[in-house]
Tab-separated table of C-alpha atoms and ligand atoms in Angstrom:
chain	number	residue	atom	x	y	z
E	1	MET	CA	-0.118	0.003	-0.087
E	2	ALA	CA	1.214	3.433	-0.878
E	3	VAL	CA	1.692	6.085	1.735
E	4	ARG	CA	-1.154	8.506	1.625
E	5	VAL	CA	-1.042	12.065	2.806
E	6	TYR	CA	-3.697	14.889	3.323
E	7	ASN	CA	-2.783	17.620	0.850
E	8	THR	CA	-3.969	20.941	1.970
E	9	LEU	CA	-3.850	22.316	-1.620
E	10	THR	CA	-6.409	19.819	-2.947
E	11	ARG	CA	-8.196	19.154	0.323
E	12	SER	CA	-8.018	15.534	-0.388
E	13	LEU	CA	-5.780	12.382	0.560
E	14	GLU	CA	-3.329	11.506	-2.095
E	15	ALA	CA	-0.833	8.808	-2.808
E	16	LEU	CA	2.688	10.289	-2.017
E	17	GLU	CA	4.910	9.529	-4.979
E	18	PRO	CA	8.284	10.991	-5.799
E	19	ARG	CA	8.698	12.533	-9.219
E	20	VAL	CA	9.414	10.323	-12.059
E	21	ASP	CA	13.084	11.382	-12.429
E	22	GLN	CA	13.819	11.517	-8.751
E	23	GLY	CA	13.948	7.500	-7.871
E	24	SER	CA	12.912	7.208	-4.150
E	25	THR	CA	13.921	10.508	-3.270
E	26	LEU	CA	11.309	13.097	-1.730
E	27	SER	CA	12.461	16.642	-0.904
E	28	LEU	CA	10.815	18.179	2.235
E	29	TYR	CA	10.903	21.959	3.316
E	30	THR	CA	9.723	22.554	6.698
E	31	CYS	CA	9.548	26.182	8.187
E	32	GLY	CA	11.956	26.701	10.967
E	33	PRO	CA	12.092	28.643	14.152
E	34	THR	CA	12.344	32.523	14.445
E	35	VAL	CA	15.076	32.853	16.809
E	36	TYR	CA	13.911	35.655	19.051
E	37	ALA	CA	12.978	33.359	21.985
E	38	HIS	CA	13.061	29.833	22.945
E	39	ALA	CA	10.700	27.657	20.897
E	40	HIS	CA	7.444	26.795	22.582
E	41	ILE	CA	5.558	23.431	22.605
E	42	GLY	CA	3.282	24.721	19.958
E	43	ASN	CA	6.284	25.118	17.593
E	44	PHE	CA	7.368	21.772	18.654
E	45	ARG	CA	4.131	20.137	17.809
E	46	ALA	CA	4.860	20.992	14.217
E	47	TYR	CA	8.611	20.027	14.346
E	48	VAL	CA	7.494	16.507	16.002
E	49	PHE	CA	4.838	15.886	13.422
E	50	GLU	CA	7.333	16.674	10.414
E	51	ASP	CA	9.937	14.199	12.345
E	52	LEU	CA	7.275	11.565	12.480
E	53	LEU	CA	6.770	12.021	8.814
E	54	GLN	CA	10.330	11.874	7.769
E	55	ARG	CA	10.817	8.850	9.983
E	56	HIS	CA	7.972	6.981	8.582
E	57	LEU	CA	8.887	7.836	4.973
E	58	GLN	CA	12.439	6.574	5.737
E	59	ALA	CA	11.243	3.328	7.112
E	60	ARG	CA	9.101	2.950	3.990
E	61	GLY	CA	12.257	3.342	1.939
E	62	PHE	CA	12.185	6.802	0.782
E	63	ILE	CA	15.201	9.003	0.873
E	64	VAL	CA	14.114	12.308	2.429
E	65	GLN	CA	16.105	15.423	1.532
E	66	ARG	CA	14.984	17.862	4.194
E	67	VAL	CA	15.695	21.631	4.693
E	68	MET	CA	14.662	23.545	7.457
E	69	ASN	CA	15.354	27.383	7.566
E	70	ILE	CA	16.328	29.562	10.563
E	71	THR	CA	14.631	33.001	10.517
E	72	ASP	CA	17.116	35.118	12.089
E	73	VAL	CA	16.003	38.538	10.794
E	74	ASP	CA	12.560	39.794	11.082
E	75	ASP	CA	10.683	42.332	13.226
E	76	LYS	CA	10.758	40.262	16.371
E	77	THR	CA	14.553	39.478	16.234
E	78	ILE	CA	15.308	43.196	15.521
E	79	ARG	CA	13.143	44.385	18.303
E	80	GLY	CA	14.795	41.906	20.724
E	81	ALA	CA	18.286	43.051	19.630
E	82	HIS	CA	17.361	46.568	19.978
E	83	ALA	CA	15.953	46.214	23.424
E	84	ALA	CA	18.797	44.140	24.606
E	85	GLY	CA	21.281	46.724	23.174
E	86	ILE	CA	23.321	44.064	21.348
E	87	SER	CA	23.742	43.321	17.639
E	88	LEU	CA	21.283	40.990	15.869
E	89	GLY	CA	23.772	38.279	15.509
E	90	GLU	CA	24.809	38.284	19.180
E	91	PHE	CA	20.914	38.335	20.174
E	92	THR	CA	20.131	35.378	17.994
E	93	ALA	CA	23.034	33.147	18.541
E	94	PRO	CA	22.031	31.774	21.993
E	95	PHE	CA	18.432	31.066	20.701
E	96	LYS	CA	19.845	29.121	17.687
E	97	LYS	CA	22.091	27.222	20.086
E	98	ALA	CA	19.095	26.513	22.377
E	99	PHE	CA	16.970	25.336	19.431
E	100	PHE	CA	19.504	22.594	18.437
E	101	GLU	CA	19.654	21.535	22.079
E	102	ASP	CA	15.867	21.275	22.088
E	103	VAL	CA	16.007	19.295	18.744
E	104	ALA	CA	18.363	16.726	20.463
E	105	THR	CA	16.174	16.499	23.664
E	106	LEU	CA	13.073	15.688	21.615
E	107	SER	CA	15.013	13.207	19.357
E	108	LEU	CA	14.158	15.063	16.249
E	109	LEU	CA	16.123	14.077	13.300
E	110	LYS	CA	18.478	16.640	11.893
E	111	ALA	CA	17.603	18.365	8.513
E	112	GLU	CA	20.316	18.077	5.721
E	113	THR	CA	20.710	21.882	6.119
E	114	TYR	CA	19.446	24.695	8.110
E	115	PRO	CA	19.905	27.824	5.977
E	116	GLU	CA	19.970	31.044	7.815
E	117	ALA	CA	18.225	34.033	6.415
E	118	THR	CA	21.111	36.438	7.303
E	119	ASP	CA	23.682	34.343	5.370
E	120	PRO	CA	24.900	36.518	2.397
E	121	VAL	CA	24.386	33.626	0.104
E	122	GLU	CA	20.711	33.625	1.083
E	123	ILE	CA	20.384	37.375	0.977
E	124	ALA	CA	21.863	37.338	-2.687
E	125	ARG	CA	19.217	34.790	-3.508
E	126	MET	CA	16.333	36.702	-2.252
E	127	ILE	CA	17.496	39.835	-3.916
E	128	ALA	CA	17.974	37.887	-7.216
E	129	MET	CA	14.315	36.502	-6.816
E	130	ILE	CA	12.879	40.036	-6.038
E	131	ARG	CA	14.531	41.336	-9.091
E	132	THR	CA	13.118	38.651	-11.344
E	133	LEU	CA	9.545	39.325	-9.769
E	134	MET	CA	9.985	43.073	-10.694
E	135	GLU	CA	11.164	42.236	-14.186
E	136	ARG	CA	8.096	40.171	-14.750
E	137	GLY	CA	5.655	42.835	-13.446
E	138	HIS	CA	4.860	40.791	-10.402
E	139	ALA	CA	6.460	43.300	-8.037
E	140	TYR	CA	6.811	47.148	-7.715
E	141	GLU	CA	9.022	49.430	-5.714
E	142	ALA	CA	7.142	51.880	-3.489
E	143	GLU	CA	8.451	55.578	-2.878
E	144	ASP	CA	10.332	54.619	0.320
E	145	GLY	CA	12.504	51.832	-1.454
E	146	SER	CA	10.330	48.951	-0.219
E	147	VAL	CA	9.294	46.498	-2.690
E	148	TYR	CA	5.918	44.660	-2.750
E	149	PHE	CA	4.432	41.734	-4.334
E	150	ARG	CA	1.564	42.666	-6.779
E	151	ILE	CA	-1.114	40.094	-5.939
E	152	ALA	CA	-3.457	41.273	-8.784
E	153	SER	CA	-0.617	39.884	-11.126
E	154	PHE	CA	-1.131	36.292	-9.799
E	155	PRO	CA	-4.731	35.010	-10.216
E	156	ASP	CA	-3.774	31.781	-8.464
E	157	TYR	CA	-3.272	33.683	-5.192
E	158	GLY	CA	-5.503	32.198	-2.602
E	159	LYS	CA	-5.492	28.718	-3.930
E	160	LEU	CA	-3.857	27.088	-0.919
E	161	ALA	CA	-5.874	28.745	1.785
E	162	HIS	CA	-8.978	28.697	-0.547
E	163	VAL	CA	-9.634	32.399	-0.147
E	164	ASN	CA	-11.002	34.836	-2.530
E	165	LEU	CA	-9.334	38.205	-2.448
E	166	GLU	CA	-11.393	39.894	-4.806
E	167	GLY	CA	-13.317	41.786	-2.234
E	168	GLN	CA	-10.192	43.894	-1.181
E	169	ARG	CA	-10.235	47.282	-2.626
E	170	PRO	CA	-7.003	48.211	-4.349
E	171	GLY	CA	-5.479	51.467	-2.836
E	172	GLN	CA	-7.007	50.924	0.544
E	173	ARG	CA	-4.636	52.498	3.095
E	174	VAL	CA	-3.383	50.503	5.939
E	175	ALA	CA	-0.412	50.807	8.344
E	176	SER	CA	1.399	54.088	7.941
E	177	ASP	CA	4.660	52.359	6.864
E	178	GLU	CA	2.948	50.644	4.090
E	179	TYR	CA	1.059	53.753	2.806
E	180	ASP	CA	2.060	53.440	-0.778
E	181	LYS	CA	1.083	49.928	-1.559
E	182	GLU	CA	-1.178	49.433	-4.612
E	183	ALA	CA	-3.466	47.020	-2.799
E	184	VAL	CA	-3.952	46.215	0.834
E	185	ALA	CA	-3.045	42.597	0.514
E	186	ASP	CA	0.106	43.085	-1.384
E	187	PHE	CA	2.857	42.014	1.021
E	188	ALA	CA	6.500	43.374	1.318
E	189	LEU	CA	9.328	41.545	-0.383
E	190	TRP	CA	11.964	43.996	0.696
E	191	LYS	CA	11.444	46.482	3.455
E	192	SER	CA	13.455	49.668	3.207
E	193	TRP	CA	15.674	50.540	6.133
E	194	VAL	CA	14.005	52.557	9.043
E	195	PRO	CA	15.761	54.050	12.054
E	196	GLU	CA	14.465	51.301	14.343
E	197	ASP	CA	16.468	48.744	12.205
E	198	GLY	CA	19.761	50.367	13.676
E	199	ALA	CA	22.689	48.443	12.187
E	200	VAL	CA	20.528	45.852	10.510
E	201	GLY	CA	20.306	46.140	6.856
E	202	TRP	CA	21.690	44.981	3.448
E	203	GLU	CA	22.348	46.916	0.228
E	204	SER	CA	20.279	46.074	-2.579
E	205	PRO	CA	19.162	47.794	-6.047
E	206	TRP	CA	16.371	49.513	-3.980
E	207	GLY	CA	18.711	50.790	-1.350
E	208	ARG	CA	19.372	49.607	2.279
E	209	GLY	CA	16.897	47.364	3.764
E	210	ARG	CA	15.937	43.847	4.708
E	211	PRO	CA	13.865	40.995	3.294
E	212	GLY	CA	10.207	40.113	4.287
E	213	TRP	CA	9.772	36.900	5.895
E	214	HIS	CA	8.005	35.249	2.896
E	215	ILE	CA	10.798	35.783	0.568
E	216	GLU	CA	13.185	34.415	2.943
E	217	CYS	CA	11.561	31.040	2.936
E	218	SER	CA	10.785	31.115	-0.870
E	219	ALA	CA	14.431	31.811	-1.708
E	220	MET	CA	15.948	29.358	0.760
E	221	ALA	CA	13.481	26.538	-0.322
E	222	ALA	CA	13.980	26.938	-3.880
E	223	GLY	CA	17.628	27.828	-3.663
E	224	ARG	CA	18.372	24.539	-1.745
E	225	LEU	CA	15.757	22.132	-3.093
E	226	GLY	CA	14.898	23.426	-6.750
E	227	GLU	CA	11.831	24.906	-8.230
E	228	THR	CA	9.601	22.237	-7.317
E	229	ILE	CA	9.497	20.575	-3.856
E	230	ASP	CA	7.818	17.381	-2.996
E	231	ILE	CA	6.516	18.268	0.342
E	232	HIS	CA	6.190	21.402	2.351
E	233	CYS	CA	5.012	21.311	5.863
E	234	GLY	CA	4.208	23.747	8.662
E	235	GLY	CA	1.560	24.452	11.096
E	236	VAL	CA	-2.083	25.737	10.016
E	237	ASP	CA	-1.207	29.125	11.108
E	238	ASN	CA	1.515	29.213	8.284
E	239	ILE	CA	-1.116	28.529	5.465
E	240	PHE	CA	-2.102	32.134	5.048
E	241	PRO	CA	-0.497	34.377	4.348
E	242	HIS	CA	2.955	32.784	4.601
E	243	HIS	CA	2.636	29.767	2.498
E	244	GLU	CA	0.375	31.316	-0.127
E	245	ALA	CA	2.978	34.083	-0.428
E	246	GLU	CA	5.723	31.522	-0.895
E	247	ILE	CA	3.623	29.988	-3.746
E	248	ALA	CA	3.072	33.435	-5.376
E	249	GLN	CA	6.711	34.153	-5.265
E	250	CYS	CA	8.127	30.825	-6.321
E	251	GLU	CA	5.750	30.278	-9.118
E	252	CYS	CA	6.003	33.756	-10.545
E	253	ALA	CA	9.944	33.829	-10.442
E	254	GLY	CA	10.437	30.334	-11.439
E	255	LEU	CA	11.889	29.560	-14.863
E	256	ARG	CA	9.559	26.630	-15.569
E	257	GLN	CA	6.409	27.876	-14.199
E	258	ALA	CA	6.158	24.578	-12.374
E	259	PRO	CA	4.114	24.039	-9.223
E	260	PHE	CA	6.236	25.156	-6.144
E	261	VAL	CA	4.992	22.260	-4.062
E	262	ARG	CA	3.255	19.085	-4.682
E	263	TYR	CA	2.082	18.069	-1.354
E	264	TRP	CA	1.256	20.646	1.399
E	265	MET	CA	0.931	19.362	4.877
E	266	HIS	CA	-0.161	21.226	7.907
E	267	CYS	CA	-0.599	20.237	11.488
E	268	ALA	CA	-3.428	21.660	13.641
E	269	HIS	CA	-3.312	23.853	16.674
E	270	LEU	CA	-1.946	23.101	19.978
E	271	MET	CA	-3.910	24.072	23.132
E	272	VAL	CA	-2.910	23.881	26.635
E	273	GLU	CA	-5.397	22.595	29.269
E	274	GLY	CA	-8.137	23.320	26.975
E	275	SER	CA	-7.321	26.893	25.951
E	276	LYS	CA	-5.115	28.844	23.558
E	277	MET	CA	-1.520	29.015	24.913
E	278	ALA	CA	-0.814	32.633	25.791
E	279	LYS	CA	1.743	34.179	28.169
E	280	SER	CA	-0.964	36.213	29.675
E	281	ALA	CA	-2.883	33.121	30.457
E	282	GLY	CA	-0.131	31.486	32.465
E	283	ASN	CA	-0.335	28.441	30.119
E	284	PHE	CA	2.672	29.264	27.789
E	285	PHE	CA	5.478	26.603	27.776
E	286	THR	CA	8.772	26.205	26.192
E	287	LEU	CA	10.447	22.805	26.311
E	288	ARG	CA	12.749	24.215	28.977
E	289	ASP	CA	9.853	25.019	31.162
E	290	LEU	CA	8.678	21.468	31.115
E	291	LEU	CA	12.134	20.110	31.809
E	292	GLU	CA	12.504	22.313	34.705
E	293	LYS	CA	9.218	20.950	36.052
E	294	GLY	CA	10.777	17.542	35.937
E	295	TRP	CA	9.432	16.151	32.673
E	296	CYS	CA	11.798	14.714	30.067
E	297	GLY	CA	12.191	15.006	26.374
E	298	ARG	CA	10.663	11.585	25.597
E	299	GLU	CA	7.546	12.334	27.629
E	300	VAL	CA	6.989	15.630	25.901
E	301	ARG	CA	7.711	13.988	22.554
E	302	TYR	CA	5.276	11.232	23.461
E	303	VAL	CA	2.401	13.727	24.146
E	304	LEU	CA	3.132	15.906	20.998
E	305	LEU	CA	3.363	12.575	18.878
E	306	GLY	CA	0.236	10.874	20.310
E	307	VAL	CA	-2.504	12.875	18.461
E	308	HIS	CA	-3.123	12.816	14.901
E	309	TYR	CA	-1.381	15.872	13.132
E	310	ARG	CA	-4.524	17.124	11.701
E	311	ALA	CA	-6.476	17.063	14.995
E	312	ALA	CA	-6.156	19.834	17.688
E	313	LEU	CA	-3.966	18.759	20.433
E	314	ASN	CA	-4.828	19.451	23.994
E	315	PHE	CA	-1.523	19.534	25.863
E	316	THR	CA	-2.138	18.777	29.669
E	317	MET	CA	-0.080	17.915	32.777
E	318	GLU	CA	-2.316	14.837	32.990
E	319	GLY	CA	-1.316	13.842	29.430
E	320	LEU	CA	2.325	14.133	30.585
E	321	GLY	CA	1.607	11.751	33.425
E	322	ALA	CA	-0.038	9.447	31.127
E	323	ALA	CA	2.998	9.473	28.861
E	324	ARG	CA	5.269	8.632	31.673
E	325	THR	CA	3.000	5.651	32.443
E	326	ALA	CA	3.013	4.430	28.894
E	327	LEU	CA	6.659	4.729	28.506
E	328	ALA	CA	7.314	3.027	31.709
E	329	ARG	CA	5.168	0.145	30.361
E	330	LEU	CA	7.163	0.042	27.064
E	331	ASP	CA	10.396	0.088	29.017
E	332	GLY	CA	9.257	-2.793	31.394
E	333	TRP	CA	8.289	-4.840	28.424
E	334	ASN	CA	11.554	-4.094	26.656
E	335	ALA	CA	13.486	-5.225	29.604
E	336	ARG	CA	11.551	-8.309	30.001
E	337	LEU	CA	11.954	-9.251	26.383
E	338	ILE	CA	15.652	-8.774	26.819
E	339	GLU	CA	15.716	-11.100	29.696
E	340	VAL	CA	13.803	-13.848	27.894
E	341	ALA	CA	15.952	-13.474	24.799
E	342	GLY	CA	18.940	-14.111	26.867
E	343	SER	CA	21.856	-15.002	24.881
E	344	SER	CA	19.960	-16.781	22.252
E	345	ALA	CA	21.208	-16.155	18.750
E	346	GLY	CA	18.034	-17.360	16.911
E	347	ILE	CA	15.437	-15.052	15.861
E	348	GLU	CA	11.802	-15.620	15.058
E	349	ALA	CA	9.874	-12.648	13.308
E	350	PRO	CA	6.711	-11.760	15.212
E	351	GLU	CA	3.236	-12.235	13.739
E	352	ALA	CA	2.176	-10.606	10.508
E	353	ALA	CA	-0.073	-8.360	12.588
E	354	THR	CA	3.139	-6.340	13.636
E	355	GLU	CA	3.377	-5.063	10.049
E	356	GLU	CA	0.100	-3.330	10.655
E	357	PHE	CA	2.117	-0.713	12.500
E	358	TYR	CA	3.589	0.637	9.325
E	359	THR	CA	0.583	0.105	7.091
E	360	THR	CA	-1.449	2.190	9.672
E	361	LEU	CA	1.047	4.894	9.488
E	362	ASP	CA	0.789	4.744	5.752
E	363	ASP	CA	-2.681	6.089	6.144
E	364	ASP	CA	-1.845	9.790	6.591
E	365	LEU	CA	0.157	8.928	9.701
E	366	ASN	CA	-2.550	7.342	11.604
E	367	ILE	CA	-0.676	7.496	14.925
E	368	SER	CA	-3.512	6.426	17.237
E	369	GLY	CA	-3.910	3.385	15.217
E	370	ALA	CA	-0.032	2.617	15.094
E	371	LEU	CA	0.026	3.035	18.915
E	372	ALA	CA	-2.742	0.902	19.371
E	373	VAL	CA	-0.831	-1.928	17.453
E	374	LEU	CA	2.223	-1.331	19.579
E	375	PHE	CA	0.413	-1.642	22.807
E	376	GLU	CA	-1.684	-4.637	21.730
E	377	THR	CA	1.600	-6.293	20.865
E	378	VAL	CA	2.934	-5.479	24.279
E	379	ARG	CA	-0.136	-6.681	25.988
E	380	GLU	CA	-0.371	-10.027	24.175
E	381	SER	CA	3.441	-10.711	24.428
E	382	ASN	CA	3.378	-9.853	28.076
E	383	ARG	CA	0.689	-12.380	28.620
E	384	ARG	CA	2.624	-14.906	26.840
E	385	MET	CA	5.570	-14.257	28.921
E	386	ASP	CA	3.522	-14.331	32.062
E	387	ARG	CA	2.639	-18.093	31.081
E	388	GLY	CA	6.205	-18.758	30.052
E	389	GLU	CA	5.166	-19.288	26.459
E	390	LEU	CA	7.394	-16.763	24.599
E	391	THR	CA	10.500	-18.389	23.345
E	392	PRO	CA	13.989	-16.546	23.331
E	393	GLU	CA	13.807	-16.507	19.561
E	394	GLN	CA	10.309	-14.945	19.713
E	395	ALA	CA	11.560	-12.389	22.267
E	396	ARG	CA	14.462	-11.486	20.078
E	397	GLY	CA	12.127	-11.030	17.103
E	398	LEU	CA	9.971	-8.686	19.057
E	399	LEU	CA	13.092	-6.619	20.154
E	400	ALA	CA	14.080	-6.287	16.459
E	401	TRP	CA	10.563	-5.302	15.759
E	402	TYR	CA	10.534	-2.747	18.541
E	403	GLU	CA	13.791	-1.464	17.263
E	404	GLY	CA	12.144	-0.729	13.759
E	405	VAL	CA	9.317	0.816	15.589
E	406	ASN	CA	11.480	3.116	17.415
E	407	SER	CA	13.171	4.150	14.227
E	408	VAL	CA	9.863	5.865	13.557
E	409	LEU	CA	8.676	6.732	17.029
E	410	ALA	CA	11.931	7.445	18.695
E	411	LEU	CA	10.650	6.749	22.224
E	412	GLU	CA	13.818	4.824	23.450
E	413	PRO	CA	15.157	6.044	26.740
E	414	HIS	CA	17.182	9.057	25.969
E	415	HIS	CA	20.187	8.613	28.346
E	416	GLU	CA	21.698	5.844	26.145
E	417	LYS	CA	21.968	8.173	23.452
E	418	GLU	CA	22.825	11.273	25.493
E	419	GLU	CA	25.857	12.969	23.625
E	420	MET	CA	29.177	12.533	25.692
E	421	PRO	CA	30.990	15.611	26.427
E	422	ALA	CA	34.647	15.567	25.185
E	423	GLU	CA	36.082	15.640	28.767
E	424	VAL	CA	33.981	12.610	29.495
E	425	GLU	CA	35.363	10.847	26.549
E	426	GLU	CA	38.805	11.635	27.490
E	427	LEU	CA	38.354	10.270	30.954
E	428	ILE	CA	36.970	7.097	29.723
E	429	ALA	CA	39.858	6.804	27.330
E	430	ALA	CA	42.359	7.464	30.191
E	431	ARG	CA	40.716	4.834	32.348
E	432	ALA	CA	40.704	2.251	29.742
E	433	ALA	CA	44.479	2.791	29.521
E	434	ALA	CA	44.814	2.940	33.264
E	435	ARG	CA	43.095	-0.576	33.488
E	436	THR	CA	45.260	-2.040	30.739
E	437	ALA	CA	48.130	-1.011	32.651
E	438	LYS	CA	46.677	-2.567	35.800
E	439	GLU	CA	46.825	0.948	37.583
E	440	TRP	CA	43.872	0.281	39.648
E	441	LYS	CA	44.061	3.255	41.923
E	442	LEU	CA	44.026	5.522	39.097
E	443	SER	CA	41.284	3.636	37.451
E	444	ASP	CA	39.210	4.186	40.546
E	445	GLU	CA	39.961	7.818	40.723
E	446	LEU	CA	38.877	8.251	37.172
E	447	ARG	CA	35.701	6.515	37.793
E	448	ASP	CA	34.909	8.735	40.641
E	449	ARG	CA	35.759	11.839	38.404
E	450	LEU	CA	33.345	10.446	35.690
E	451	ALA	CA	30.721	10.224	38.455
E	452	THR	CA	31.018	13.790	39.312
E	453	PHE	CA	30.075	14.463	35.649
E	454	GLY	CA	27.087	12.311	36.011
E	455	TRP	CA	28.482	9.297	34.032
E	456	ILE	CA	28.420	5.968	35.763
E	457	VAL	CA	31.114	3.351	34.812
E	458	LYS	CA	30.588	-0.447	35.207
E	459	ASP	CA	33.334	-2.948	34.235
E	460	THR	CA	31.920	-5.925	32.342
E	461	LYS	CA	33.948	-8.619	30.554
E	462	ASP	CA	33.481	-6.647	27.415
E	463	GLY	CA	35.101	-3.481	29.007
E	464	GLN	CA	33.742	-0.369	30.542
E	465	ARG	CA	30.098	0.155	30.126
E	466	VAL	CA	29.287	3.987	30.586
E	467	ASN	CA	25.817	5.432	31.059
E	468	LYS	CA	24.526	8.619	32.007
E	469	ASN	CA	23.167	8.806	35.640
O	501	LIG	ZN1	8.504	29.493	5.929
């Protein structure tokens, strides 16, 4: 059975197929974080959904070529840098670093590249794209040097969000800094420099200024993945105007007038304790807030993963508690299987029903169905272990199956994969050398020093085994 996904553009389920000349490769563009603050769990809902999509496609034999952008220049980052009295780069750097730490905490696969909007290569791409749009009559320069996209020049505008913009009167005046737009819906491709921008700005054919958010994604997506991208994801909030604008820009600036994206996939909103997440409501959480409360990355991942991506997700503390229970159940089952499998080398594949895990996900990432298959397998094999009926070969088969399942769900305990700091690696190497030299006192000292870093060493017949405490 083919993988089917819901395409926002056509409002229907479609078989996901690579382009004829692309073998089994699918390109995937995912809108990334704006690095003016720590990403919140609503952002991570989208990233976890995209991660599940990528992992499942890979499990199904596709090669996924994914690009995620980093928005490191926009109104919010400029405002933040200004308020902090530091440069834009100094302001965004710690949030970029934090984002990648959060990516690791949630076991998200890394994209192939993370282009940054302020990269001079990307800025040059944006300027080139804007120039093409102007040459073709799709964009115009306003008196202040800003450049706007002329929506009236692209009849397809609105096709993704299924909105009709005809009712909007041209020439309508809106915010004062956009006073000379031809039509209210026209959006900025290039924003001319204003004093609030301070040191932020790039030279362009239209004078000093900075790119608009939409052109950032268009230029980086087309620049890295080509004129047609297979899958483009984001949250429903991105559909309009962001993704609609990306389509307009790319389809009007492209050489081949090809569709910009073949499959648009969007995940629904996240709510917290039943209401919209808002700082003022006191229900606003970054991943870090949750870690401070004692929850861990895999528990948060489980909650964000557990609801179908097109359904609203109500994030609750009770849900986190349930995730902890569910994960403990999986861990207990896994440990039992390891014990039953013992040192048996034989392996017996589990029943055909376990294939259902993958076929269920083929259906537009039906995660609740897939988790039901997993927990039914746990229940059934636990029962067989209770009765002493599960053979070591069957246990090993289930362990192998669970490994495959975890290549998609990534719910395995985190500490085993925790990145080892360089000094810990050095201590371990030094301790191995000390043991070879039979310097037991030094070996013990090194073990104690490792413990101060939170790493516990056990000596086994196969050498040192090191785990994060
Ligand atoms: Zn974007």
